[in-house]
PDB file of C-alpha atoms and ligand atoms in Angstrom:
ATOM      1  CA  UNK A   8     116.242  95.542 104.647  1.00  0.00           C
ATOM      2  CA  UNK A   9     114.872  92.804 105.824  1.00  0.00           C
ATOM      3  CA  UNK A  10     116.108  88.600 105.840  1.00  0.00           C
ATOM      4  CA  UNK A  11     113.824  86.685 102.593  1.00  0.00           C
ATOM      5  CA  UNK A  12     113.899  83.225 103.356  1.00  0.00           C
ATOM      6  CA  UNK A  13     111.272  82.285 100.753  1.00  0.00           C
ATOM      7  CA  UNK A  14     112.279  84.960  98.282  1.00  0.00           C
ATOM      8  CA  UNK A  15     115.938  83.293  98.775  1.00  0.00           C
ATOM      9  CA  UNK A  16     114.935  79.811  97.813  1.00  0.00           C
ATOM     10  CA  UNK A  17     113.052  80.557  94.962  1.00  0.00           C
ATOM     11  CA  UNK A  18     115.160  83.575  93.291  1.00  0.00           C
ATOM     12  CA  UNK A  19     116.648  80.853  91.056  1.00  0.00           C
ATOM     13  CA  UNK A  20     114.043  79.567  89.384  1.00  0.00           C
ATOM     14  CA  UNK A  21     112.326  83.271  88.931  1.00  0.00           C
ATOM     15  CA  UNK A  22     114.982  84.621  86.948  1.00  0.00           C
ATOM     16  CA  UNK A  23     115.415  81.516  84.846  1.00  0.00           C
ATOM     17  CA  UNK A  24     112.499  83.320  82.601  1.00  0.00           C
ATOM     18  CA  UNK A  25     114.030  86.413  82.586  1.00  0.00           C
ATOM     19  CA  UNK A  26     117.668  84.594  82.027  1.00  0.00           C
ATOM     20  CA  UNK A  27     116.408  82.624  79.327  1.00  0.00           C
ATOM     21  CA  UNK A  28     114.668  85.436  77.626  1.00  0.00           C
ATOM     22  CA  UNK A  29     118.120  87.251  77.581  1.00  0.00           C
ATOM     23  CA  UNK A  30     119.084  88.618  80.771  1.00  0.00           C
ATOM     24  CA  UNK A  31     121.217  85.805  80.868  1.00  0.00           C
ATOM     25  CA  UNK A  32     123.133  87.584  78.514  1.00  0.00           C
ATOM     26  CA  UNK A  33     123.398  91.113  79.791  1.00  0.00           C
ATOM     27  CA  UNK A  34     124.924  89.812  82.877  1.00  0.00           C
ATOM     28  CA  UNK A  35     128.087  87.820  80.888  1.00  0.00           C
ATOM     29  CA  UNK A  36     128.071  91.484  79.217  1.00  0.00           C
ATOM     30  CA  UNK A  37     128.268  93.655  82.085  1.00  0.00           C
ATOM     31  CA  UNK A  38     130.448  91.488  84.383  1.00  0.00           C
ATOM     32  CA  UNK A  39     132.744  90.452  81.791  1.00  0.00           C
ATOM     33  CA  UNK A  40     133.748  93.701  81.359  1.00  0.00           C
ATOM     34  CA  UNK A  41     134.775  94.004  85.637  1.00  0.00           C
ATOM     35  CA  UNK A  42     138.662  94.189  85.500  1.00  0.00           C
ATOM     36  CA  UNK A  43     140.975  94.375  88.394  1.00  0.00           C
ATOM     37  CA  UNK A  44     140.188  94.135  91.883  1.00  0.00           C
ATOM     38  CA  UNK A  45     136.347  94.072  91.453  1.00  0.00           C
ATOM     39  CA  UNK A  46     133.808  94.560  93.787  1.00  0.00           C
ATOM     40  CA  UNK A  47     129.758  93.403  93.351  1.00  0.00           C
ATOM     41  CA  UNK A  48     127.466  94.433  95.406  1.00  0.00           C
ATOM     42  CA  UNK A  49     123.990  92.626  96.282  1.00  0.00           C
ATOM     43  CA  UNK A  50     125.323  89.563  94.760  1.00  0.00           C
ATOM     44  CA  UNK A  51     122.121  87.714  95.792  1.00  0.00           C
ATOM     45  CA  UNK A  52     122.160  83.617  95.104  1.00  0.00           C
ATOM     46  CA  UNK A  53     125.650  84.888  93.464  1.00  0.00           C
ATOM     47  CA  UNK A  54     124.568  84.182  89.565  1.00  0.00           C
ATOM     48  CA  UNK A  55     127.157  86.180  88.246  1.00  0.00           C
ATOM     49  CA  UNK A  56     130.406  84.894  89.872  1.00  0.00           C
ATOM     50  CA  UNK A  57     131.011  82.294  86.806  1.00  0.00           C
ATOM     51  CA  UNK A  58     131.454  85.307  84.369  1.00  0.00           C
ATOM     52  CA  UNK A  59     133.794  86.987  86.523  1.00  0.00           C
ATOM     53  CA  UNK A  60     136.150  85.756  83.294  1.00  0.00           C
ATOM     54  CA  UNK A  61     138.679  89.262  83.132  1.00  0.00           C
ATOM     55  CA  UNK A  62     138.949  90.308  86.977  1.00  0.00           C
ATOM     56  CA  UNK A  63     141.746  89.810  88.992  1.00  0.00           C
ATOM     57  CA  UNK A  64     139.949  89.673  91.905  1.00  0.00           C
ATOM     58  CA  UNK A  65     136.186  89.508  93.250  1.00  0.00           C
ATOM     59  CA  UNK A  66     135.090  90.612  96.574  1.00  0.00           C
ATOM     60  CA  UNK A  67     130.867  90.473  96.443  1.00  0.00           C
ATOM     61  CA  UNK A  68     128.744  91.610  99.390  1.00  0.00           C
ATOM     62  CA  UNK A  69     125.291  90.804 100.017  1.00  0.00           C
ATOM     63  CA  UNK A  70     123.383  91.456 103.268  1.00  0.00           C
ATOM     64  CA  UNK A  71     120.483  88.756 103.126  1.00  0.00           C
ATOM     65  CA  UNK A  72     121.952  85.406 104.963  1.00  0.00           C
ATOM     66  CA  UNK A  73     119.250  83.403 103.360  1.00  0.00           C
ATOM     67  CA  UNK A  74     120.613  84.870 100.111  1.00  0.00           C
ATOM     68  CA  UNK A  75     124.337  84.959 101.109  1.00  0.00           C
ATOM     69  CA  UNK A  76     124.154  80.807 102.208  1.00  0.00           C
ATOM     70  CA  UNK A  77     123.226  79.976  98.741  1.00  0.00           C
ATOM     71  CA  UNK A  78     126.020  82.154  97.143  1.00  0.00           C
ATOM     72  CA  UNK A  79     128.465  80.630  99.097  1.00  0.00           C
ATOM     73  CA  UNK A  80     128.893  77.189  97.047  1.00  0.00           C
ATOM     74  CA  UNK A  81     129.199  79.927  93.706  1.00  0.00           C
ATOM     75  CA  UNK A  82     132.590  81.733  95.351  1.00  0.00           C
ATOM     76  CA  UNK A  83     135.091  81.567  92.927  1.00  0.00           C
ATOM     77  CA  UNK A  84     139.088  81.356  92.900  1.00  0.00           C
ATOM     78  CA  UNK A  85     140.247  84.229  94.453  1.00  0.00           C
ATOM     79  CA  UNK A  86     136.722  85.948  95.619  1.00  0.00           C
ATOM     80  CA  UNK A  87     134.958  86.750  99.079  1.00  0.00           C
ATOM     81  CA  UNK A  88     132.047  87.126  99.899  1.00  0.00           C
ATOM     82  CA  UNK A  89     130.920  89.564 102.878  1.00  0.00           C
ATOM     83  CA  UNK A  90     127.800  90.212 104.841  1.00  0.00           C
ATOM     84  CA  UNK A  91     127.188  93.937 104.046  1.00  0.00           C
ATOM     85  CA  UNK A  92     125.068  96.925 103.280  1.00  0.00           C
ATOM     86  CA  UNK A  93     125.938  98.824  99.972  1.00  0.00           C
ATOM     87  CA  UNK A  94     125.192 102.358 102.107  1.00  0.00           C
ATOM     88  CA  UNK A  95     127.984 100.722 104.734  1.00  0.00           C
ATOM     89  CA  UNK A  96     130.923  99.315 102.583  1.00  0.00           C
ATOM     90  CA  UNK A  97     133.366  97.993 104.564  1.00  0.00           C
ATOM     91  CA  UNK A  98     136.001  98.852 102.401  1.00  0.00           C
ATOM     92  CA  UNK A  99     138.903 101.783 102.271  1.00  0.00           C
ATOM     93  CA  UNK A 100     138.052 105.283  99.750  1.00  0.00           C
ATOM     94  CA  UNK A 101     140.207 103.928  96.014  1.00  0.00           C
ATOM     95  CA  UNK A 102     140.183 100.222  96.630  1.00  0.00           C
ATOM     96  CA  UNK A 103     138.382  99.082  93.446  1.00  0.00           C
ATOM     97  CA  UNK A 104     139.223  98.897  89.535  1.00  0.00           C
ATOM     98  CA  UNK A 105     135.318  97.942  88.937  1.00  0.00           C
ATOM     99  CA  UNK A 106     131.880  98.115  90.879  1.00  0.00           C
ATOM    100  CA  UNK A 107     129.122  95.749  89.976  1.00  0.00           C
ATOM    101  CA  UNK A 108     125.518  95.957  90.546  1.00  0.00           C
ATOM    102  CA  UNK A 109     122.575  93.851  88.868  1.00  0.00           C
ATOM    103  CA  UNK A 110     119.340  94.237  89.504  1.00  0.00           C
ATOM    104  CA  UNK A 111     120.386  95.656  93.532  1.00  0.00           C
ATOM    105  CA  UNK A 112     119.626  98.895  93.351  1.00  0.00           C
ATOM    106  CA  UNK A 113     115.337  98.079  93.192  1.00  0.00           C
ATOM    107  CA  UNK A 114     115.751  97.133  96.247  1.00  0.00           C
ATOM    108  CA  UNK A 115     118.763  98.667  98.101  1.00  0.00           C
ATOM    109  CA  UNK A 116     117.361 100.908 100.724  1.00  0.00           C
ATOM    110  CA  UNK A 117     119.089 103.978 100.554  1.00  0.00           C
ATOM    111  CA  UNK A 118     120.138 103.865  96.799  1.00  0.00           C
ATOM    112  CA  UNK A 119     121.260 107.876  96.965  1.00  0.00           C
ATOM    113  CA  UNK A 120     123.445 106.695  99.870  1.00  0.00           C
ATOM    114  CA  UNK A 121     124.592 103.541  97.802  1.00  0.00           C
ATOM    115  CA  UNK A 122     125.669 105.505  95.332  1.00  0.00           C
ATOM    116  CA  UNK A 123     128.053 107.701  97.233  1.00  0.00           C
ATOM    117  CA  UNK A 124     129.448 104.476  98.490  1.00  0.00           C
ATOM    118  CA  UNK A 125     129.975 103.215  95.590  1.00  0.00           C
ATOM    119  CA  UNK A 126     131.996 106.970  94.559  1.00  0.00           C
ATOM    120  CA  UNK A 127     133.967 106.434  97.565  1.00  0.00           C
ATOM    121  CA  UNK A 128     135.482 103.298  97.273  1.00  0.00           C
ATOM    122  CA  UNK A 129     136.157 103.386  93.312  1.00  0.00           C
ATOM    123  CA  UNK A 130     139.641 104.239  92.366  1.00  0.00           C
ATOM    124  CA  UNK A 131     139.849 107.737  90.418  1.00  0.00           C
ATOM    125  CA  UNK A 132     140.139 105.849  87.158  1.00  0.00           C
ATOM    126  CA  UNK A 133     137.397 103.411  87.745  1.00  0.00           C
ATOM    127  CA  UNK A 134     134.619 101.938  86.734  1.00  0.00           C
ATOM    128  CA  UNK A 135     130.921 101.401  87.881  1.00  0.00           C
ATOM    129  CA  UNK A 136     129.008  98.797  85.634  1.00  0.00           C
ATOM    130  CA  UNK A 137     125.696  98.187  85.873  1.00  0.00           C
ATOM    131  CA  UNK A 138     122.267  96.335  85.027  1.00  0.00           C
ATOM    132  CA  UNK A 139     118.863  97.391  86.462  1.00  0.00           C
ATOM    133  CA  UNK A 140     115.399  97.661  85.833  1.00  0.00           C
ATOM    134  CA  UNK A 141     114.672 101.185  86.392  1.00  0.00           C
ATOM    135  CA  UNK A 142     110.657 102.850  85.960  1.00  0.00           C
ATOM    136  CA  UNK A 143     109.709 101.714  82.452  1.00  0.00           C
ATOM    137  CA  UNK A 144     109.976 104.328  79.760  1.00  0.00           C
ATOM    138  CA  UNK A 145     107.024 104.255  78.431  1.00  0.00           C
ATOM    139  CA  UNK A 146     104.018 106.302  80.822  1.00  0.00           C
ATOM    140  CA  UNK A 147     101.522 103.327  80.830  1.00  0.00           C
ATOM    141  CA  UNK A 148     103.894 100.763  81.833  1.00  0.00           C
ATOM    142  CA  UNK A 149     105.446 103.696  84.343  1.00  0.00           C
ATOM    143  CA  UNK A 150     102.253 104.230  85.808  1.00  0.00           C
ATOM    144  CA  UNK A 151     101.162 100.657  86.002  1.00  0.00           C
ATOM    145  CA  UNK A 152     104.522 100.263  87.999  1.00  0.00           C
ATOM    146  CA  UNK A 153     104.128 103.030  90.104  1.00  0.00           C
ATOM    147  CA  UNK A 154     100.206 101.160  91.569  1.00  0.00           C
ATOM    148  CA  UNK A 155     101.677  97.774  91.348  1.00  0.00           C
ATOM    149  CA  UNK A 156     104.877  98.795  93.640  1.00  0.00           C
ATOM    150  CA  UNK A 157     103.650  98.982  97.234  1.00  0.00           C
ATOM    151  CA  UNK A 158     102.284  95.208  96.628  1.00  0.00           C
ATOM    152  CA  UNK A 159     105.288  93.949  94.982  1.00  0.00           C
ATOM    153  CA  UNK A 160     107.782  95.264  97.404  1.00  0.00           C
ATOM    154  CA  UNK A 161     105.877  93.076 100.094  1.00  0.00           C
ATOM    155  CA  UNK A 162     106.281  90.009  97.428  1.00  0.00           C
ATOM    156  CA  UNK A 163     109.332  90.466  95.877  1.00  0.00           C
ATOM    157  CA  UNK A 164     111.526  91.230  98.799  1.00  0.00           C
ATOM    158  CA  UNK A 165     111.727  94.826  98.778  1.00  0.00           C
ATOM    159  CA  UNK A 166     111.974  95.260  95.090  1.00  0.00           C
ATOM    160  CA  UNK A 167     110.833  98.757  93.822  1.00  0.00           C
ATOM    161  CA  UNK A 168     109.327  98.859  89.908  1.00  0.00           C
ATOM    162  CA  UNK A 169     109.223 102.044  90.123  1.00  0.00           C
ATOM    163  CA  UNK A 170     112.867 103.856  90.797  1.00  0.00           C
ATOM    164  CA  UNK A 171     114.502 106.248  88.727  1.00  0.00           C
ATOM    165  CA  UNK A 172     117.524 104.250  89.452  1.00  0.00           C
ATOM    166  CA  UNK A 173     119.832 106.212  87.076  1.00  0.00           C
ATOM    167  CA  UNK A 174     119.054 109.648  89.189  1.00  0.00           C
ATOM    168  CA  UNK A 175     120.436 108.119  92.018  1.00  0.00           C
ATOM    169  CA  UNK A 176     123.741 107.426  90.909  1.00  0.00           C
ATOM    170  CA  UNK A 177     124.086 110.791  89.145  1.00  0.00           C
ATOM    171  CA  UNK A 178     122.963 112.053  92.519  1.00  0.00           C
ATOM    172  CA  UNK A 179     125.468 110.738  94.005  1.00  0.00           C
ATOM    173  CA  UNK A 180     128.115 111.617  92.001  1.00  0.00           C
ATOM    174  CA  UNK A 181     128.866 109.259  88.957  1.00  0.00           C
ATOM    175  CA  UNK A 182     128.946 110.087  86.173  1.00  0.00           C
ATOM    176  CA  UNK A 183     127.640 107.989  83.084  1.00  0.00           C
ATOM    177  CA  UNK A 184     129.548 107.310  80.048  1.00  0.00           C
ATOM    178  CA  UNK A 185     127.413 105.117  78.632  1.00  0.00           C
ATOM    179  CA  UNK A 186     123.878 103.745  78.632  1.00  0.00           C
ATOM    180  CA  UNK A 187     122.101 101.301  76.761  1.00  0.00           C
ATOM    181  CA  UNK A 188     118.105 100.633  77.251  1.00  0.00           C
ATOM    182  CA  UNK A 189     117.369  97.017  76.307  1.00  0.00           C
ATOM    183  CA  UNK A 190     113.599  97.697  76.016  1.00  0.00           C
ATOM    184  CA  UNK A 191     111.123  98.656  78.375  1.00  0.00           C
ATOM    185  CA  UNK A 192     112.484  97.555  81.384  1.00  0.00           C
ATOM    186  CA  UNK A 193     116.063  97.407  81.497  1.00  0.00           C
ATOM    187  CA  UNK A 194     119.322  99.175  81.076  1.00  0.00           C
ATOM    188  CA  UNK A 195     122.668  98.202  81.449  1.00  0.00           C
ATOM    189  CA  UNK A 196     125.248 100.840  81.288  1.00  0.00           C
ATOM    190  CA  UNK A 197     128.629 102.150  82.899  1.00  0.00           C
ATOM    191  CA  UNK A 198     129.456 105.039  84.724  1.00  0.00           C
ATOM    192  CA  UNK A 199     132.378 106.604  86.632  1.00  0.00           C
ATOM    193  CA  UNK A 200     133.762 109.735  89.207  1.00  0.00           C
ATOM    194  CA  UNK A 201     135.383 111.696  85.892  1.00  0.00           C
ATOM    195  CA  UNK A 202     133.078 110.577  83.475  1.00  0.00           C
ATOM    196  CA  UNK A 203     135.762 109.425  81.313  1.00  0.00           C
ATOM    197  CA  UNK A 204     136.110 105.320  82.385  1.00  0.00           C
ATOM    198  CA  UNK A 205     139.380 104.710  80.969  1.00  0.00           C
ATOM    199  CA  UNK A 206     138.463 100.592  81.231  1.00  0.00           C
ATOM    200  CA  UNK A 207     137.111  98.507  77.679  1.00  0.00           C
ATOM    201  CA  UNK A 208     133.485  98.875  77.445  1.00  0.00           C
ATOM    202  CA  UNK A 209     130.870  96.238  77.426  1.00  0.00           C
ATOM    203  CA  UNK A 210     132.556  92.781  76.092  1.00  0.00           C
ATOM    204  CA  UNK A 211     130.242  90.638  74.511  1.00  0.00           C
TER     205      UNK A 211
HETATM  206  C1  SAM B 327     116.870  91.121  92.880  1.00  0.00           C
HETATM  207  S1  SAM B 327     118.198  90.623  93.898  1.00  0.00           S
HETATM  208  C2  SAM B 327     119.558  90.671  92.757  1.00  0.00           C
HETATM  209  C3  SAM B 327     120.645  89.714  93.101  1.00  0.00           C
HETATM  210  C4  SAM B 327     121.821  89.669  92.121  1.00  0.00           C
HETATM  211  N1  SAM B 327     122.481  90.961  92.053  1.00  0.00           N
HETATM  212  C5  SAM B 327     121.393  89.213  90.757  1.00  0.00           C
HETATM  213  O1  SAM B 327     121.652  89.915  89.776  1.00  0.00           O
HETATM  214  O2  SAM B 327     120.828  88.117  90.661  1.00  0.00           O
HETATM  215  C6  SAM B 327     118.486  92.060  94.908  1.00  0.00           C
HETATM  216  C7  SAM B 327     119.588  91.810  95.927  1.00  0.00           C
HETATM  217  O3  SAM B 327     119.904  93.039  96.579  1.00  0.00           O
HETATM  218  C8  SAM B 327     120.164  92.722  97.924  1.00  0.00           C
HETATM  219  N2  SAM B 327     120.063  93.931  98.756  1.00  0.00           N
HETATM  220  C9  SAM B 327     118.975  94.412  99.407  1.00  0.00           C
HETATM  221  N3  SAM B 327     119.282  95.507 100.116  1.00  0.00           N
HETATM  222  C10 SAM B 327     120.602  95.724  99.910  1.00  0.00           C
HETATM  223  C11 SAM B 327     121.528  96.693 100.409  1.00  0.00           C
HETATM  224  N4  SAM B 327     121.128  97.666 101.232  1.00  0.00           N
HETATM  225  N5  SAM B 327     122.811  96.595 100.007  1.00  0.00           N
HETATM  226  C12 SAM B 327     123.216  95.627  99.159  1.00  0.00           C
HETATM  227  N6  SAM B 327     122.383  94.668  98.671  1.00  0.00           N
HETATM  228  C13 SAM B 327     121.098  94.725  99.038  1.00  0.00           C
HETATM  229  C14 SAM B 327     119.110  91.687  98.244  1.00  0.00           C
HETATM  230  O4  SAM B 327     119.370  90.987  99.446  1.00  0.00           O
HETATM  231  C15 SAM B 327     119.159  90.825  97.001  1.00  0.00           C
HETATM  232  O5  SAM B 327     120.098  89.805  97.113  1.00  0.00           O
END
């Protein structure tokens, strides 16, 4: 993973398209629904710290600096912000209620590892939400993804189209308890060690 100083300064104003056209909303959704001591990984330019509304407490890594300076002036009450790899938390086994990730694990470079790290540090009874593009659904668009990828990783900071990002956290050992496929592109969903995440589902 390497440091995206241009990617950094314009992530902004790329996903204001995709925010407008109602990503915007699928983030409130899935990090509204973070209770307790909450963790986020890849926060990026740290766009989802205002909806943070229902947890107790936010600790967000990111490992980019060019990223992680403009996340800074989003930190919340009561939230930290680390420089950190999501296959290297630097946190205890059990220290989290909730697990965020949106739109990280494209580009996360050991996603299977990721995942386990993500297993290890949630408490037995909690929860893993999440929000990610995975390969599209549909073979054309899956296909077009799969030529298009080696290009776009070199443009988009290290951002894979084509991921079976799902397989990777059943892989490493979560369990999902619910998935929802926005359209083509997208899925938001939550998942857990039991299967059975005792927290509220998706708020809207
Ligand atoms: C497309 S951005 C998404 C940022 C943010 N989650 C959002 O929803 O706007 C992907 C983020 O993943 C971060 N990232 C890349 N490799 C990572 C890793 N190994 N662990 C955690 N985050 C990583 C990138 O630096 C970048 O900030």
């Amino acid at each position: 993973m390497g440091a995206h100083m241009f990617v950094a300064s314009i992530y902004d104003a790329l996903m204001l398209p995709a925010d407008r056209l109602g990503f915007e909303q699928v983030r409130r959704m899935v990090v509204r629904s973070a209770r307790g001591r909450v963790l986020e990984i890849g926060a990026g330019t740290g766009l989802n710290f205002k909806h943070f509304e229902n947890a107790d407490c936010v600790l967000a890594i990111e490992p980019d600096p060019f990223m992680l300076k403009r996340a800074v002036p989003r930190v919340k009450t009561c939230a930290a912000l680390t420089q950190a790899r999501a296959e290297e938390l630097p946190f205890p086994d059990k220290s989290f209620d909730t697990v965020v990730s949106t739109l990280t694990f494209c580009t996360i470079g050991n996603p299977l590892k990721a995942a386990q790290e993500i297993k290890r540090v949630l408490k037995d009874d909690g929860c893993f939400f999440f929000a990610e593009h995975p390969i599209a659904d549909k073979p054309f668009l899956a296909n077009a993804e799969r030529v298009v990828t080696p290009l776009w990783k070199k443009l988009a900071g290290g951002c894979h189209l084509d991921r079976d990002i799902v397989s990777y956290f059943e892989a490493g050992g979560l369990r999902i308890s619910e998935i929802i496929r926005l359209d083509s592109f997208f899925v938001a969903g939550k998942a857990s060690k039991s299967g059975n995440c005792l927290k509220p589902g998706f708020q809207s």
